[in-house]
Tab-separated table of N, CA and C in Angstrom:
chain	number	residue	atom	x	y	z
A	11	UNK	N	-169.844	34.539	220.890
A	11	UNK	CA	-170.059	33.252	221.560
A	11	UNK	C	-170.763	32.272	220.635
A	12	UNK	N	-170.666	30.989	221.334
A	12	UNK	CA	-171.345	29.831	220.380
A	12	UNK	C	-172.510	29.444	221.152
A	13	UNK	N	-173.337	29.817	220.136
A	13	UNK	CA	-174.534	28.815	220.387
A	13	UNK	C	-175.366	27.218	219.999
A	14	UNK	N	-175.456	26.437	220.711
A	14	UNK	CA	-175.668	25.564	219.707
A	14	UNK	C	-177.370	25.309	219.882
A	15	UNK	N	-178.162	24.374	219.155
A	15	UNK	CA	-179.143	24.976	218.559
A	15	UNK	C	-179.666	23.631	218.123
A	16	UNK	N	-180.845	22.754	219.426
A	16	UNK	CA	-181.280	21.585	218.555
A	16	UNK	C	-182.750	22.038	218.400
A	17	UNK	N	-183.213	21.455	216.798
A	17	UNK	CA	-184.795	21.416	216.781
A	17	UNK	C	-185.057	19.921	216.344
A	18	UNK	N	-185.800	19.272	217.085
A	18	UNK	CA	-186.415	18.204	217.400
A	18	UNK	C	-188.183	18.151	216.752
A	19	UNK	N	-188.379	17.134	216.232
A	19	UNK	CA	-190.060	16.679	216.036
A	19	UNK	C	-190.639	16.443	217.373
A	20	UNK	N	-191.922	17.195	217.195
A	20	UNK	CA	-192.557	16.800	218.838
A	20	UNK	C	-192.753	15.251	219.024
A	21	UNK	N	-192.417	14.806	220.029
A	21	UNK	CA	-193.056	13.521	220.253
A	21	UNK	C	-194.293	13.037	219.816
A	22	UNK	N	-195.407	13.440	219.240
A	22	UNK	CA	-196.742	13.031	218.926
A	22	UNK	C	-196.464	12.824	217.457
A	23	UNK	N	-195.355	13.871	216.636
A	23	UNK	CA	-195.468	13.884	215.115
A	23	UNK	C	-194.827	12.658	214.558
A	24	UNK	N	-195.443	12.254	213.659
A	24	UNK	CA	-194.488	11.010	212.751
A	24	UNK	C	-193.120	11.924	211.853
A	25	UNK	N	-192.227	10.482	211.913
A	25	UNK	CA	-191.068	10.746	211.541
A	25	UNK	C	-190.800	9.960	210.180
A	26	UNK	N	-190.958	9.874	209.197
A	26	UNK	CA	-191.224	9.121	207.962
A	26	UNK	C	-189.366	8.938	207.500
A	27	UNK	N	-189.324	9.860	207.421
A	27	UNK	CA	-187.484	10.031	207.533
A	27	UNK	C	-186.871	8.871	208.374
A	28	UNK	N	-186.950	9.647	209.416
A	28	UNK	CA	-186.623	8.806	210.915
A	28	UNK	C	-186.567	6.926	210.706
A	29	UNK	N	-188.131	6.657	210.256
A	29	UNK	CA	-188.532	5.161	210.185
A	29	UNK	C	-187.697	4.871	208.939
A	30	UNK	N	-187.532	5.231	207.794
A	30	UNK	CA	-186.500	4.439	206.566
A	30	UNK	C	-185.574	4.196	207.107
A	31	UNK	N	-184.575	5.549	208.014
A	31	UNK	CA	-182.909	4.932	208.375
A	31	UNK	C	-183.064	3.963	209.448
A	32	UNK	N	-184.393	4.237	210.242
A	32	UNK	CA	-184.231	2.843	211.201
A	32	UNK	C	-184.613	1.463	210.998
A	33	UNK	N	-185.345	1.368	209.053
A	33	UNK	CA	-185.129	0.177	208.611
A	33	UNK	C	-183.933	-0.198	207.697
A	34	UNK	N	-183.492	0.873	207.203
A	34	UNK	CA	-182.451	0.388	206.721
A	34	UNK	C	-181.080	0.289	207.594
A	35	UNK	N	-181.245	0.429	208.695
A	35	UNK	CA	-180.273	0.199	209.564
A	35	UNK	C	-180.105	-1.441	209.808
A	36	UNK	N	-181.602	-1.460	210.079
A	36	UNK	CA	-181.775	-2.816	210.601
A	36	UNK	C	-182.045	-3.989	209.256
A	37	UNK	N	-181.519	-3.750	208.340
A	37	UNK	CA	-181.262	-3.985	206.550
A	37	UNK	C	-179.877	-4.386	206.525
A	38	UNK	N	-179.337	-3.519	207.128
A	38	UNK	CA	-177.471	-3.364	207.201
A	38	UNK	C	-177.301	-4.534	208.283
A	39	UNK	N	-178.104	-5.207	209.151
A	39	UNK	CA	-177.178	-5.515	210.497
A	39	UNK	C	-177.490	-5.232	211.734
A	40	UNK	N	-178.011	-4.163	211.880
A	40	UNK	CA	-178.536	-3.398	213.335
A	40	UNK	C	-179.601	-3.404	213.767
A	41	UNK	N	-179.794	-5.178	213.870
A	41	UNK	CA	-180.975	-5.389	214.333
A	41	UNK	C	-181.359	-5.170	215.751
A	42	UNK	N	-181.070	-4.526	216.730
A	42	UNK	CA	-181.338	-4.116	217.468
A	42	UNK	C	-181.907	-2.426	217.500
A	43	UNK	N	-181.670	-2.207	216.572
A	43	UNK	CA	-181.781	-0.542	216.553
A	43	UNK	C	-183.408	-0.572	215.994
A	44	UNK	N	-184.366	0.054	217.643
A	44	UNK	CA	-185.865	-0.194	217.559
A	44	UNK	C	-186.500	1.106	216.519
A	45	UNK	N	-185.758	2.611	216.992
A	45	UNK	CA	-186.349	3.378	216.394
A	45	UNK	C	-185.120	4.553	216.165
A	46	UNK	N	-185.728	5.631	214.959
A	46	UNK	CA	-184.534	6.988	214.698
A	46	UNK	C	-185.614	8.139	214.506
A	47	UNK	N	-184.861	9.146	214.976
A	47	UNK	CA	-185.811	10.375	215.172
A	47	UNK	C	-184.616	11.313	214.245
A	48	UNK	N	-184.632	12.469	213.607
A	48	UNK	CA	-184.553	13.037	212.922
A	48	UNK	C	-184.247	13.992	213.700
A	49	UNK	N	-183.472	14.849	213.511
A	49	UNK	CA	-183.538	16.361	213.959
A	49	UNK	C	-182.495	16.918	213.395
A	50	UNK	N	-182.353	18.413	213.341
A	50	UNK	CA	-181.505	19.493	213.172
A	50	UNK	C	-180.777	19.755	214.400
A	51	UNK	N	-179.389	20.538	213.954
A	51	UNK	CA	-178.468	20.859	214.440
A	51	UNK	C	-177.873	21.905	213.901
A	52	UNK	N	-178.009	22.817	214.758
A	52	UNK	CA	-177.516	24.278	214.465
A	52	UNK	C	-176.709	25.475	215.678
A	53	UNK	N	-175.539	25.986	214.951
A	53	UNK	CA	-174.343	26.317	215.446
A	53	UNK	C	-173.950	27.256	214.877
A	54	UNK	N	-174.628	28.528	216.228
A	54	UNK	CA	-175.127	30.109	215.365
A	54	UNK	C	-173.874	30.400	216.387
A	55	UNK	N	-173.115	31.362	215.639
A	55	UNK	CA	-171.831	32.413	216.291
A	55	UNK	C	-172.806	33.865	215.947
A	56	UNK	N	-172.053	33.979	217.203
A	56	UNK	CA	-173.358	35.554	217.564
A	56	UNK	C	-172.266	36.243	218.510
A	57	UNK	N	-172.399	37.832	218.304
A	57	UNK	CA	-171.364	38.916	218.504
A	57	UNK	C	-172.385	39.774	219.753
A	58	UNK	N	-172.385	38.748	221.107
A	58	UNK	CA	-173.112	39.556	222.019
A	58	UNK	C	-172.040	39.392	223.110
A	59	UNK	N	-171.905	40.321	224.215
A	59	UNK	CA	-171.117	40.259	225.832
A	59	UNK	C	-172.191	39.540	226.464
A	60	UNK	N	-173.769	40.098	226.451
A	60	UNK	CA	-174.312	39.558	227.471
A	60	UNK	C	-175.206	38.123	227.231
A	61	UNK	N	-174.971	36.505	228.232
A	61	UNK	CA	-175.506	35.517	227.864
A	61	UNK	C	-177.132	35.728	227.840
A	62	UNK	N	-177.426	36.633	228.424
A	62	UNK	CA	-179.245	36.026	228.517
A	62	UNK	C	-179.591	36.902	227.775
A	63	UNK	N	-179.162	38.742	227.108
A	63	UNK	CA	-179.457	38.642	225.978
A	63	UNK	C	-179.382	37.951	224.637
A	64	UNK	N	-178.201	37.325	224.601
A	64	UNK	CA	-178.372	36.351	223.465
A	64	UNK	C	-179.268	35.118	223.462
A	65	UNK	N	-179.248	34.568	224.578
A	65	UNK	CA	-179.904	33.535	225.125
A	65	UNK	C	-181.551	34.077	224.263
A	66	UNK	N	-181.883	35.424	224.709
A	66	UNK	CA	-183.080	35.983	224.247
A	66	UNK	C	-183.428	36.116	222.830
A	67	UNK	N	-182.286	36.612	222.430
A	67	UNK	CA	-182.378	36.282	220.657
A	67	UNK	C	-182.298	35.185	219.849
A	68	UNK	N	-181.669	34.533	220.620
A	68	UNK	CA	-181.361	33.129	219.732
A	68	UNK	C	-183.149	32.140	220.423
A	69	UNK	N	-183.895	32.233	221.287
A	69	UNK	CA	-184.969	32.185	221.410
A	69	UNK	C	-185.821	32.939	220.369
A	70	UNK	N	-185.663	34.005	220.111
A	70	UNK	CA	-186.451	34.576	218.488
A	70	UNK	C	-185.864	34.334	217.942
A	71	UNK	N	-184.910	33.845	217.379
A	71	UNK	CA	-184.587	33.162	216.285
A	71	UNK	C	-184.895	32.297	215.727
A	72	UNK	N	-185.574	30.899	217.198
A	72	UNK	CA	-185.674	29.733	216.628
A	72	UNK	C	-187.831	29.866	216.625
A	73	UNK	N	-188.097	31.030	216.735
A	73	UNK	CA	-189.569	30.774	217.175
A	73	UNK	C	-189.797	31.521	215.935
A	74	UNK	N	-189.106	32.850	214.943
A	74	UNK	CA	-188.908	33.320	214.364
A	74	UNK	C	-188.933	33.119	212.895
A	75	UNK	N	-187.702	31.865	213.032
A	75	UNK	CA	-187.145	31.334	211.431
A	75	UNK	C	-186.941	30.306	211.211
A	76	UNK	N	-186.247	29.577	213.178
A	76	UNK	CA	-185.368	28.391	212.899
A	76	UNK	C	-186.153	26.619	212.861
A	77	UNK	N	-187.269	27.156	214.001
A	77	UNK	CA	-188.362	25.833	214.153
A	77	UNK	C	-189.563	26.164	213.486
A	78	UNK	N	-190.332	25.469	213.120
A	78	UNK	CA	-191.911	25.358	212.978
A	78	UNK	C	-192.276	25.056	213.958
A	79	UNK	N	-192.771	25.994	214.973
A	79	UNK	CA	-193.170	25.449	216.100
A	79	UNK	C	-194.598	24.686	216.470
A	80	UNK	N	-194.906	24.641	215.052
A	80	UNK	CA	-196.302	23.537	215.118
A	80	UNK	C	-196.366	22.363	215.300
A	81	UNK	N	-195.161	21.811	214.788
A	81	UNK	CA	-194.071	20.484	214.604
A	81	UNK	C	-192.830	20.174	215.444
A	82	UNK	N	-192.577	21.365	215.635
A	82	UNK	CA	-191.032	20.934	216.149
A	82	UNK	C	-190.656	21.512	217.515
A	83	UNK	N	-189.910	21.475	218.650
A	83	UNK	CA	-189.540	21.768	219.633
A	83	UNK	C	-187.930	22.177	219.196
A	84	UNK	N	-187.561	23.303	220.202
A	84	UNK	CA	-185.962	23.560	219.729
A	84	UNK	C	-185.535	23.793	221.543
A	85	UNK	N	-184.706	23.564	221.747
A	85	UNK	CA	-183.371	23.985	222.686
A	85	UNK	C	-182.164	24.870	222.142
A	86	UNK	N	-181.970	25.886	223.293
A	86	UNK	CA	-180.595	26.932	223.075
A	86	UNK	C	-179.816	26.379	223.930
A	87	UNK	N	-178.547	26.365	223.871
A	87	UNK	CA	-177.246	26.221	224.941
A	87	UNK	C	-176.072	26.961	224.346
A	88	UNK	N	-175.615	27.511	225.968
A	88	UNK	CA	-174.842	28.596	224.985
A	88	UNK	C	-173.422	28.483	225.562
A	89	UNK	N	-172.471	28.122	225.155
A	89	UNK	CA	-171.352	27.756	225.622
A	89	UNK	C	-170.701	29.283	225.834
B	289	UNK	N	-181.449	1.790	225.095
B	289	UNK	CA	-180.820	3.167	225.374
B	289	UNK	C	-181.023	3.957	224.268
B	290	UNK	N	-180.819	5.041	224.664
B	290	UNK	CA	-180.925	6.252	223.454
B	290	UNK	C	-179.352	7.025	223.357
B	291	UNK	N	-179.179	6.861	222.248
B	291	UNK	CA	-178.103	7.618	221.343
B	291	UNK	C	-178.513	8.421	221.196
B	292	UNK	N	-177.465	9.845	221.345
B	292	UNK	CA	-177.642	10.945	220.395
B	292	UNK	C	-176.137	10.766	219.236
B	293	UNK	N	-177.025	11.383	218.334
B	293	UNK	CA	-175.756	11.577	217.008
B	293	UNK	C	-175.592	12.865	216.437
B	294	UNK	N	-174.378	13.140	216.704
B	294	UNK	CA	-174.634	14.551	215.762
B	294	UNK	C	-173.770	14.760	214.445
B	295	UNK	N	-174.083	15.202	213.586
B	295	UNK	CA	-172.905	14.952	212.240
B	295	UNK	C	-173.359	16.349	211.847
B	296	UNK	N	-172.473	16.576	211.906
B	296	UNK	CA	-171.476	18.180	211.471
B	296	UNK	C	-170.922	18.457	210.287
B	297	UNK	N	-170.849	19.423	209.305
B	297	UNK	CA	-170.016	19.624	208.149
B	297	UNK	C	-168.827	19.604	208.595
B	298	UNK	N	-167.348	19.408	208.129
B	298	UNK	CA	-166.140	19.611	208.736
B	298	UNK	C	-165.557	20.864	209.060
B	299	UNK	N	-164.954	21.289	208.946
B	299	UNK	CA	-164.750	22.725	209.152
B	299	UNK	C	-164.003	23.419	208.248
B	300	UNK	N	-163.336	22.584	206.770
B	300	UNK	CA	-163.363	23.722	205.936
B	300	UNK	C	-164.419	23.555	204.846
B	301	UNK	N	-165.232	22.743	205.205
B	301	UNK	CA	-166.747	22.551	204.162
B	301	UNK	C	-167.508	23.432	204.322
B	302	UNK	N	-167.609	24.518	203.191
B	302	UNK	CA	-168.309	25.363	202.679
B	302	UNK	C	-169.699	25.116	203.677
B	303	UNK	N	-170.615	26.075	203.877
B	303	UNK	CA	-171.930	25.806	204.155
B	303	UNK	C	-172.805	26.741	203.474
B	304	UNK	N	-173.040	26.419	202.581
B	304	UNK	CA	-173.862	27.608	201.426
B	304	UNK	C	-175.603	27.467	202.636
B	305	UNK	N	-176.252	26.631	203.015
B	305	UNK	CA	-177.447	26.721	203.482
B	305	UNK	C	-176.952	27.446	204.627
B	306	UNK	N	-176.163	27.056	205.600
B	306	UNK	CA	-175.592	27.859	206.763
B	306	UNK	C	-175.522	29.278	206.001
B	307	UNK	N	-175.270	29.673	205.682
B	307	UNK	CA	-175.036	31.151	204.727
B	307	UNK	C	-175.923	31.803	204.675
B	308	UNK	N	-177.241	30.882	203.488
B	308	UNK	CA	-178.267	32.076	203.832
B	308	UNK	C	-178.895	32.117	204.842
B	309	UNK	N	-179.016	31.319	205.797
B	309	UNK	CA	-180.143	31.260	207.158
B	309	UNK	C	-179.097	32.459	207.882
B	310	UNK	N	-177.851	32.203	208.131
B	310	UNK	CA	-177.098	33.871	208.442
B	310	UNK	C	-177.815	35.130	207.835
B	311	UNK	N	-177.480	34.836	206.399
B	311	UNK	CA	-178.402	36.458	205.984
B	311	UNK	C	-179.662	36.694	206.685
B	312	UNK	N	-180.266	35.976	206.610
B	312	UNK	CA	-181.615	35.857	207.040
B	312	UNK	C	-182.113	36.552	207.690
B	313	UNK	N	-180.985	35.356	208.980
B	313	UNK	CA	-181.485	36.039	210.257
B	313	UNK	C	-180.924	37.607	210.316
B	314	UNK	N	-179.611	37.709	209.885
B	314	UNK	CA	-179.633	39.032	209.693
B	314	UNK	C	-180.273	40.669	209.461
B	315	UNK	N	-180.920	39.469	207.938
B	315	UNK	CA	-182.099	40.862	207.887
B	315	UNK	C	-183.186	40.868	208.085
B	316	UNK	N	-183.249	39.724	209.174
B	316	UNK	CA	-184.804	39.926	209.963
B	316	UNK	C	-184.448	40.843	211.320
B	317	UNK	N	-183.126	41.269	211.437
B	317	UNK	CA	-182.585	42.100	212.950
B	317	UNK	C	-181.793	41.848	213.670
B	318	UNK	N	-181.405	40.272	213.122
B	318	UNK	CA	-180.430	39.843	214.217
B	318	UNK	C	-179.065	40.230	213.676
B	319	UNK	N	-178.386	41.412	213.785
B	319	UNK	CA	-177.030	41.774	213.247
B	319	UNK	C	-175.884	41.155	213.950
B	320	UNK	N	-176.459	40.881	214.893
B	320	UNK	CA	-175.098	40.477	215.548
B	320	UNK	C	-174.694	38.924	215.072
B	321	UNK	N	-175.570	37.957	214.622
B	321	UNK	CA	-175.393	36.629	213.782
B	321	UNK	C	-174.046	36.783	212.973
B	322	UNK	N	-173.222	35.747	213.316
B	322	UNK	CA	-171.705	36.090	212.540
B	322	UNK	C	-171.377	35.091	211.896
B	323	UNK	N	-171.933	33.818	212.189
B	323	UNK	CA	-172.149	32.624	211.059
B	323	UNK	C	-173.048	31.587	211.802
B	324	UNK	N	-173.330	30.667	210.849
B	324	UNK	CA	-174.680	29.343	210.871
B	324	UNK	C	-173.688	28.547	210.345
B	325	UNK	N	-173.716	27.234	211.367
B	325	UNK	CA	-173.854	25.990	210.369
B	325	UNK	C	-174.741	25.211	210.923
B	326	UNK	N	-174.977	24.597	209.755
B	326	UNK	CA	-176.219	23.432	209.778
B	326	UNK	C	-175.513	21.832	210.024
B	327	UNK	N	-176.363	21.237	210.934
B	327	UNK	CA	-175.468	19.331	210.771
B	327	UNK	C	-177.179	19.041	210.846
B	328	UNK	N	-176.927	17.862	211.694
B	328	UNK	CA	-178.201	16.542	211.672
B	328	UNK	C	-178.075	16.325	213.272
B	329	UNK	N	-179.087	16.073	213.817
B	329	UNK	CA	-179.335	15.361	215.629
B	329	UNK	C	-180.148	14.238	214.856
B	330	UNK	N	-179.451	13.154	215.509
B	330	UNK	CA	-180.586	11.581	215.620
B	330	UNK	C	-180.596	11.411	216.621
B	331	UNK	N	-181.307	11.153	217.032
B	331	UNK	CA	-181.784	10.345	217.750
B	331	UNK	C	-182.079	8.742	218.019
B	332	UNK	N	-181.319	7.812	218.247
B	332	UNK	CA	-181.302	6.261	217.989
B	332	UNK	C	-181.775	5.693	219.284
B	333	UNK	N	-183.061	4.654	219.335
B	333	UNK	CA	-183.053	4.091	220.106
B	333	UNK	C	-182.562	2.349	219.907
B	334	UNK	N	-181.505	2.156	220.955
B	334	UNK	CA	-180.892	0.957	220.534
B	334	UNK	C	-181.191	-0.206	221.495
B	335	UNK	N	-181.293	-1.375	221.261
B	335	UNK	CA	-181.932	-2.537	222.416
B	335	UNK	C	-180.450	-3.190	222.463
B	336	UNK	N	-179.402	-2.668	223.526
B	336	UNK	CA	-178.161	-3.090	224.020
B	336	UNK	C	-177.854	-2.989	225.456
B	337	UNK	N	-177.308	-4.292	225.879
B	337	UNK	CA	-177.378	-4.131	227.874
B	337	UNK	C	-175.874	-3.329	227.719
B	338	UNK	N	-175.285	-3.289	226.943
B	338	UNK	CA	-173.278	-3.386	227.129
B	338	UNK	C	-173.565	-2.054	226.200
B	339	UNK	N	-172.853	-0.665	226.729
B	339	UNK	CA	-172.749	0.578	226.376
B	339	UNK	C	-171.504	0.398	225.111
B	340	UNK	N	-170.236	-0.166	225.605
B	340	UNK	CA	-169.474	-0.311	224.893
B	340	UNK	C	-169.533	-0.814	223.713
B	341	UNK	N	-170.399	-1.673	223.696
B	341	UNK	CA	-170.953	-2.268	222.381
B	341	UNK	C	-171.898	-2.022	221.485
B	342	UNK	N	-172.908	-1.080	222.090
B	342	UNK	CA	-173.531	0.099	221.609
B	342	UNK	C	-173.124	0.831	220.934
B	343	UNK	N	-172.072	1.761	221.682
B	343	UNK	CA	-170.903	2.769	221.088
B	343	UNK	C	-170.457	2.176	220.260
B	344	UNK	N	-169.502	1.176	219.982
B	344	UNK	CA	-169.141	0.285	218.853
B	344	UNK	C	-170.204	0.193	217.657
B	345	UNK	N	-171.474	-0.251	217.640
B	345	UNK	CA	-172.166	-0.392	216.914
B	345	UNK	C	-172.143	1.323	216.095
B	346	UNK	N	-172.932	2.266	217.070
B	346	UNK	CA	-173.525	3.363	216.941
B	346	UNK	C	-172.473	3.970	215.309
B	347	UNK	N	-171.059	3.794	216.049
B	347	UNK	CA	-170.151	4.590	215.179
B	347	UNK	C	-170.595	3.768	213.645
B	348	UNK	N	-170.326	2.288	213.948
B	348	UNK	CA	-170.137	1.636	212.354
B	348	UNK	C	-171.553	1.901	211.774
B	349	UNK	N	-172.668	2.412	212.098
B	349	UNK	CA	-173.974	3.020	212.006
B	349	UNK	C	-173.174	4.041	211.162
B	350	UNK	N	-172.722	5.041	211.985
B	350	UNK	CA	-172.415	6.562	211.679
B	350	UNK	C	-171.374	6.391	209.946
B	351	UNK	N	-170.396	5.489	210.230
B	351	UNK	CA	-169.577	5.077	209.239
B	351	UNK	C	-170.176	4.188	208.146
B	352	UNK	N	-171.159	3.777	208.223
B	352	UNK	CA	-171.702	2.743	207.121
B	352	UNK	C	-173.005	3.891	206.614
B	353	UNK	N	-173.601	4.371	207.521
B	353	UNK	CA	-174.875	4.863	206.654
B	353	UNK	C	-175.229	6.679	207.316
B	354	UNK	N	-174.902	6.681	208.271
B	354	UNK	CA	-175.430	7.908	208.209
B	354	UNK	C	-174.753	9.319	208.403
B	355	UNK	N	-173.316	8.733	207.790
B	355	UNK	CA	-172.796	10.622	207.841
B	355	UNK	C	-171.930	10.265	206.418
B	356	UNK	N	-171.234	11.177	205.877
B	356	UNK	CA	-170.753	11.063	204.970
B	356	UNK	C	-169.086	11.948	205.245
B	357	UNK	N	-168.096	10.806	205.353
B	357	UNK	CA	-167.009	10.636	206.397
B	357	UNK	C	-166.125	11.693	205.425
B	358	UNK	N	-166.513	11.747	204.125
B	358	UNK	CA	-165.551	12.765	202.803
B	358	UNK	C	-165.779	14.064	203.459
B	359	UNK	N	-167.015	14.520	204.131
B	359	UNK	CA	-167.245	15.830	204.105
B	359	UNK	C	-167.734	15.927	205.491
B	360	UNK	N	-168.426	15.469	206.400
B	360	UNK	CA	-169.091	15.311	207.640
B	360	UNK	C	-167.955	14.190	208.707
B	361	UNK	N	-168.289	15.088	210.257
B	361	UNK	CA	-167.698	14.363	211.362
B	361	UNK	C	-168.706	14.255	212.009
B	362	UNK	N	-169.130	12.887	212.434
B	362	UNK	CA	-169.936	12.744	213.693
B	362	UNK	C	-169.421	12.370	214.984
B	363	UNK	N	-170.634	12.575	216.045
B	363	UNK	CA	-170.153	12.194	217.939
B	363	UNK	C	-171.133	11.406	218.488
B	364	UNK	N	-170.983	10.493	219.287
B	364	UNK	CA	-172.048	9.617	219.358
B	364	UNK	C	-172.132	9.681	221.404
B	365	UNK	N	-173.548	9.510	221.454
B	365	UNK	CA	-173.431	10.372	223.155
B	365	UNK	C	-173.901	9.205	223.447
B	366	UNK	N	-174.115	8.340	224.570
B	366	UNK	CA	-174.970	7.179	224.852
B	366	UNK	C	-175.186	8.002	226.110
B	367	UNK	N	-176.997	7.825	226.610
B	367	UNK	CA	-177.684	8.424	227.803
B	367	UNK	C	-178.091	6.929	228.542
């Protein structure tokens, strides 16, 4: 099955990344575009039958390897 | 409104970082991991009353600066 796999900056952390493309957006033209947040995207194929055990691993995965969870927040969805 | 963006490698683009985060997780236990790929989540907040024109914008965003159309496909979600 497919999992897909966002990790996000917590809302409190600065996004230094984030703020360049949302000035150089608004550099290009897109002056409406107030702010950009940054995140990962990840799209783990995993060889399980059952959803909430995987559901369970792909939860250690992202607490594990995939997020810094000091910084970052992640979501699983598992199609 | 807030955009989500997601930009994806294509699908016969190699993913050497997707690769090792597979091993990885692999030989941290997770055997059943059968491949990783890696993209990008943005997050855009945009100051537009008209969705359609948003969407319009969002893409020539996606096409002018933030995916790279040779090797990456992006999707643009308006919430």
């Amino acid at each position: 099955m497919l999992a897909k796999i966002h990790i996000t900056l917590k809302k409190d952390v600065l996004d230094p990344q984030g703020k360049v493309v949302a000035n150089s957006l608004n550099t290009l033209g897109f002056e409406t575009v107030q702010d950009v947040r940054q995140g990962k995207y990840i799209e783990v194929t995993i060889d399980e039958e059952d959803t909430d055990i995987a559901k369970q691993k792909l939860n250690q995965m992202c607490e594990k390897l995939l997020a810094n969870l000091v910084i970052e927040d992640y979501s699983v969805e598992i199609e």
